Tab-separated table of C-alpha atoms in Angstrom:
chain	number	residue	atom	x	y	z
B	1125	ILE	CA	-12.688	19.361	1.806
B	1126	PHE	CA	-11.427	22.917	1.438
B	1127	PRO	CA	-12.398	25.676	-1.018
B	1128	HIS	CA	-9.737	27.275	-3.199
B	1129	ARG	CA	-10.502	30.516	-5.064
B	1130	ALA	CA	-8.718	31.062	-8.374
B	1131	ASP	CA	-7.685	34.491	-9.701
B	1132	ASP	CA	-10.729	34.517	-12.021
B	1133	GLY	CA	-13.085	34.018	-9.031
B	1134	THR	CA	-13.932	30.351	-9.622
B	1135	ILE	CA	-13.829	28.009	-6.661
B	1136	SER	CA	-12.396	24.504	-6.700
B	1137	TRP	CA	-12.416	21.998	-3.855
B	1138	ASN	CA	-9.818	19.488	-2.664
B	1139	ASN	CA	-8.449	17.954	0.521
B	1140	THR	CA	-5.592	20.458	0.957
B	1141	PRO	CA	-6.200	23.217	3.516
B	1142	LEU	CA	-5.313	26.796	2.574
B	1143	ASN	CA	-2.891	26.879	5.490
B	1144	PRO	CA	-1.689	23.378	6.487
B	1145	ARG	CA	-0.764	24.656	9.969
B	1146	GLU	CA	-4.457	25.298	10.664
B	1147	HIS	CA	-5.375	21.689	10.043
B	1148	ALA	CA	-3.653	19.209	12.359
B	1149	GLU	CA	-5.349	15.872	11.603
B	1150	PRO	CA	-3.907	13.635	8.897
B	1151	PRO	CA	-6.262	12.674	6.074
B	1152	TYR	CA	-8.272	9.495	6.583
B	1153	ILE	CA	-11.194	7.675	5.049
B	1154	MET	CA	-14.402	9.038	6.547
B	1155	ALA	CA	-16.833	6.477	5.152
B	1156	ALA	CA	-17.267	3.595	2.774
B	1157	VAL	CA	-19.922	3.840	0.103
B	1158	ALA	CA	-22.398	0.998	0.365
B	1159	GLY	CA	-23.413	-0.879	-2.756
B	1160	MET	CA	-27.019	-0.960	-1.606
B	1161	PRO	CA	-29.226	1.263	0.537
B	1162	CYS	CA	-28.599	0.881	4.264
B	1163	PRO	CA	-31.216	-1.314	5.976
B	1164	GLN	CA	-33.570	0.155	8.550
B	1165	GLN	CA	-32.617	-0.423	12.177
B	1166	ASP	CA	-35.478	-2.868	12.670
B	1167	ALA	CA	-34.549	-4.902	9.559
B	1168	ALA	CA	-32.872	-8.306	9.938
B	1169	ALA	CA	-29.931	-7.198	7.762
B	1170	TYR	CA	-29.083	-4.230	10.035
B	1171	ALA	CA	-25.903	-4.687	12.095
B	1172	ALA	CA	-25.021	-2.168	14.807
B	1173	LEU	CA	-21.406	-1.112	15.356
B	1174	GLU	CA	-19.666	-0.167	18.546
B	1175	MET	CA	-18.030	3.244	18.278
B	1176	GLY	CA	-14.395	3.038	17.292
B	1177	ILE	CA	-14.732	0.347	14.632
B	1178	SER	CA	-13.498	1.709	11.344
B	1179	ASP	CA	-15.145	1.146	7.999
B	1180	ALA	CA	-12.226	-1.062	6.955
B	1181	GLU	CA	-12.630	-3.222	10.071
B	1182	PHE	CA	-16.384	-3.509	9.544
B	1183	ILE	CA	-15.894	-4.512	5.913
B	1184	ALA	CA	-13.204	-7.061	6.836
B	1185	VAL	CA	-15.312	-8.663	9.580
B	1186	SER	CA	-18.468	-8.623	7.426
B	1187	ASN	CA	-16.653	-10.175	4.475
B	1188	PHE	CA	-15.187	-12.846	6.755
B	1189	TRP	CA	-18.635	-13.698	8.113
B	1190	LYS	CA	-20.261	-13.749	4.660
B	1191	ASP	CA	-17.471	-15.980	3.381
B	1192	ILE	CA	-17.584	-18.595	6.137
B	1193	SER	CA	-21.359	-18.586	6.583
B	1194	LYS	CA	-21.690	-19.828	2.986
B	1195	SER	CA	-19.134	-22.629	3.299
B	1196	GLU	CA	-19.163	-25.360	5.947
B	1197	SER	CA	-15.510	-26.191	5.265
B	1198	LYS	CA	-14.401	-22.563	5.714
B	1199	PHE	CA	-16.561	-22.277	8.837
B	1200	ASP	CA	-14.980	-25.428	10.286
B	1201	GLU	CA	-11.492	-24.189	9.397
B	1202	ALA	CA	-12.069	-20.938	11.315
B	1203	SER	CA	-13.493	-22.804	14.309
B	1204	VAL	CA	-11.038	-25.710	14.412
B	1205	TYR	CA	-9.632	-24.783	17.855
B	1206	LEU	CA	-12.872	-23.638	19.455
B	1207	SER	CA	-13.710	-27.078	20.891
B	1208	LEU	CA	-10.423	-26.983	22.833
B	1209	ILE	CA	-11.284	-23.619	24.397
B	1210	VAL	CA	-14.981	-23.571	25.280
B	1211	SER	CA	-16.831	-25.625	27.878
B	1212	GLN	CA	-18.860	-28.674	26.922
B	1213	LYS	CA	-22.104	-26.726	27.378
B	1214	ALA	CA	-20.856	-23.884	25.145
B	1215	GLY	CA	-19.600	-26.470	22.665
B	1216	GLU	CA	-23.075	-27.991	22.453
B	1217	ALA	CA	-24.615	-24.541	21.958
B	1218	PHE	CA	-22.026	-23.820	19.243
B	1219	ALA	CA	-22.905	-27.079	17.474
B	1220	ALA	CA	-26.580	-26.033	17.503
B	1221	PHE	CA	-25.579	-22.570	16.211
B	1222	ARG	CA	-23.606	-24.184	13.367
B	1223	THR	CA	-26.470	-26.534	12.511
B	1224	ALA	CA	-28.939	-23.635	12.360
B	1225	LEU	CA	-26.536	-21.635	10.185
B	1226	PHE	CA	-26.286	-24.339	7.545
B	1227	SER	CA	-29.794	-25.767	7.839
B	1228	PRO	CA	-31.675	-25.403	4.541
B	1229	ASN	CA	-35.077	-25.373	6.262
B	1230	GLY	CA	-34.438	-23.259	9.361
B	1231	GLN	CA	-33.842	-19.574	9.908
B	1232	PRO	CA	-30.089	-19.053	10.370
B	1233	PRO	CA	-28.791	-16.786	13.135
B	1234	GLN	CA	-28.553	-13.191	11.905
B	1235	MET	CA	-25.536	-11.019	12.763
B	1236	GLN	CA	-26.867	-8.043	14.725
B	1237	ALA	CA	-23.806	-6.190	16.001
B	1238	ILE	CA	-20.012	-5.975	16.006
B	1239	PHE	CA	-18.178	-4.912	19.156
B	1240	ARG	CA	-14.494	-4.273	19.672
B	1241	GLY	CA	-12.961	-7.031	21.744
B	1242	GLY	CA	-9.329	-5.931	21.630
B	1243	LEU	CA	-6.735	-4.567	19.210
B	1244	ASP	CA	-7.531	-7.094	16.456
B	1245	ALA	CA	-10.389	-8.926	18.173
B	1246	TYR	CA	-14.132	-8.493	17.749
B	1247	ASP	CA	-17.310	-9.866	19.265
B	1248	LEU	CA	-20.107	-10.643	16.842
B	1249	ALA	CA	-23.642	-10.700	18.250
B	1250	PHE	CA	-26.305	-12.865	16.626
B	1251	GLY	CA	-30.026	-13.291	17.092
B	1252	ASP	CA	-32.317	-16.065	15.979
B	1253	GLY	CA	-34.777	-13.624	14.449
B	1254	SER	CA	-37.503	-14.073	17.040
B	1255	ALA	CA	-36.541	-11.059	19.178
B	1256	ASN	CA	-34.489	-7.882	19.023
B	1257	SER	CA	-31.991	-9.113	21.608
B	1258	SER	CA	-28.821	-11.000	20.788
B	1259	ASP	CA	-28.745	-14.657	21.727
B	1260	PHE	CA	-25.281	-15.740	20.581
B	1261	PHE	CA	-21.862	-14.089	20.842
B	1262	LEU	CA	-18.932	-15.243	18.743
B	1263	SER	CA	-15.483	-13.795	19.447
B	1264	ILE	CA	-12.981	-13.663	16.592
B	1265	SER	CA	-9.424	-12.456	16.290
B	1266	LYS	CA	-7.387	-11.491	13.252
B	1267	SER	CA	-4.038	-13.162	12.757
B	1268	THR	CA	-1.592	-13.398	9.879
B	1269	THR	CA	-3.639	-16.260	8.418
B	1270	GLY	CA	-7.002	-14.512	8.760
B	1271	PHE	CA	-9.720	-14.539	11.416
B	1272	GLN	CA	-10.059	-17.370	13.943
B	1273	PHE	CA	-12.781	-18.082	16.496
B	1274	LEU	CA	-11.737	-17.368	20.082
B	1275	ASN	CA	-14.894	-17.929	22.088
B	1276	PHE	CA	-18.601	-18.649	21.854
B	1277	GLN	CA	-21.264	-17.711	24.366
B	1278	THR	CA	-25.028	-17.870	24.449
B	1279	GLN	CA	-27.716	-16.320	26.634
B	1280	TYR	CA	-29.742	-19.524	26.693
């Protein structure tokens, strides 16, 4: 934001520099305004971001997770190929992860962090709520049809 002084002495502000040659970076979105207050870092709803993830990427990944974590059919659609990729042991851990996510009586895994996994790929870290460390890691990738699961790992 740059100040601009009018002939009558008033100052107005906008995103145009007084001398465009003194400002080399193109304009870009600096932040997204949250609809609610940000959670504290020790709160279950807090998700850490790796540096380099833009607001738009964070919103897209978060919206994807919120969407599929509320619908078993959407979750299964995004994970349809995962059983062909992961080992049997990881597949069993993923089945337990899915069961906990949709269990009405249990505490579902909570997304704790988003890491960049490639150009259009991300690693989502989840915890079971009993500790501050992540227990599950779900890799996703964006394609023309939306996000798909690429991998699943656990620390158990």
